[in-house]
Short mmCIF file of C-alpha atoms in Angstrom, two decimals:
data_model
loop_
_atom_site.label_atom_id
_atom_site.label_comp_id
_atom_site.label_asym_id
_atom_site.label_seq_id
_atom_site.Cartn_x
_atom_site.Cartn_y
_atom_site.Cartn_z
CA UNK A 11 -67.92 -46.64 44.10
CA UNK A 12 -64.69 -46.43 46.10
CA UNK A 13 -63.43 -47.70 49.62
CA UNK A 14 -60.89 -46.17 51.77
CA UNK A 15 -59.53 -48.12 55.38
CA UNK A 16 -60.74 -45.84 58.40
CA UNK A 17 -58.73 -45.63 61.61
CA UNK A 18 -61.30 -46.26 63.32
CA UNK A 19 -63.57 -48.05 62.29
CA UNK A 20 -60.45 -50.45 61.33
CA UNK A 21 -61.56 -51.92 58.33
CA UNK A 22 -61.99 -50.77 54.52
CA UNK A 23 -65.64 -49.00 54.60
CA UNK A 24 -67.08 -47.01 51.42
CA UNK A 25 -66.67 -43.09 51.30
CA UNK A 26 -68.52 -41.07 51.16
CA UNK A 27 -68.84 -37.81 50.22
CA UNK A 28 -65.95 -38.58 48.58
CA UNK A 29 -64.03 -35.56 47.04
CA UNK A 30 -60.98 -35.87 44.22
CA UNK A 31 -58.56 -33.66 44.37
CA UNK A 32 -55.33 -33.72 43.27
CA UNK A 33 -51.77 -33.65 45.86
CA UNK A 34 -48.34 -31.53 45.02
CA UNK A 35 -47.00 -34.17 43.24
CA UNK A 36 -49.77 -34.43 40.38
CA UNK A 37 -51.25 -37.55 41.76
CA UNK A 38 -55.11 -37.54 42.09
CA UNK A 39 -57.06 -39.01 45.89
CA UNK A 40 -59.86 -38.83 47.01
CA UNK A 41 -61.08 -37.25 50.68
CA UNK A 42 -64.27 -38.30 52.04
CA UNK A 43 -65.42 -39.33 55.32
CA UNK A 44 -66.36 -42.58 56.99
CA UNK A 45 -70.56 -43.14 57.19
CA UNK A 46 -69.96 -44.82 60.57
CA UNK A 47 -68.18 -43.15 62.31
CA UNK A 48 -67.97 -39.82 60.60
CA UNK A 49 -63.96 -40.20 60.75
CA UNK A 50 -62.19 -38.37 57.84
CA UNK A 51 -60.84 -41.13 54.97
CA UNK A 52 -58.67 -40.21 52.27
CA UNK A 53 -57.38 -42.88 49.11
CA UNK A 54 -54.16 -41.84 47.56
CA UNK A 55 -54.84 -43.73 43.86
CA UNK A 56 -57.60 -43.87 41.15
CA UNK A 57 -60.91 -42.49 41.47
#
């Protein structure tokens, strides 16, 4: 599973409902939600 930093929880969390996206410059990223608070989290780079 992929982890990302949640700014509300102030720690790294596993991404819930992860979706692979591609940025405008072509870099891969993963978008999802924090399982604890529901905030959107984003991870740039390899999934």
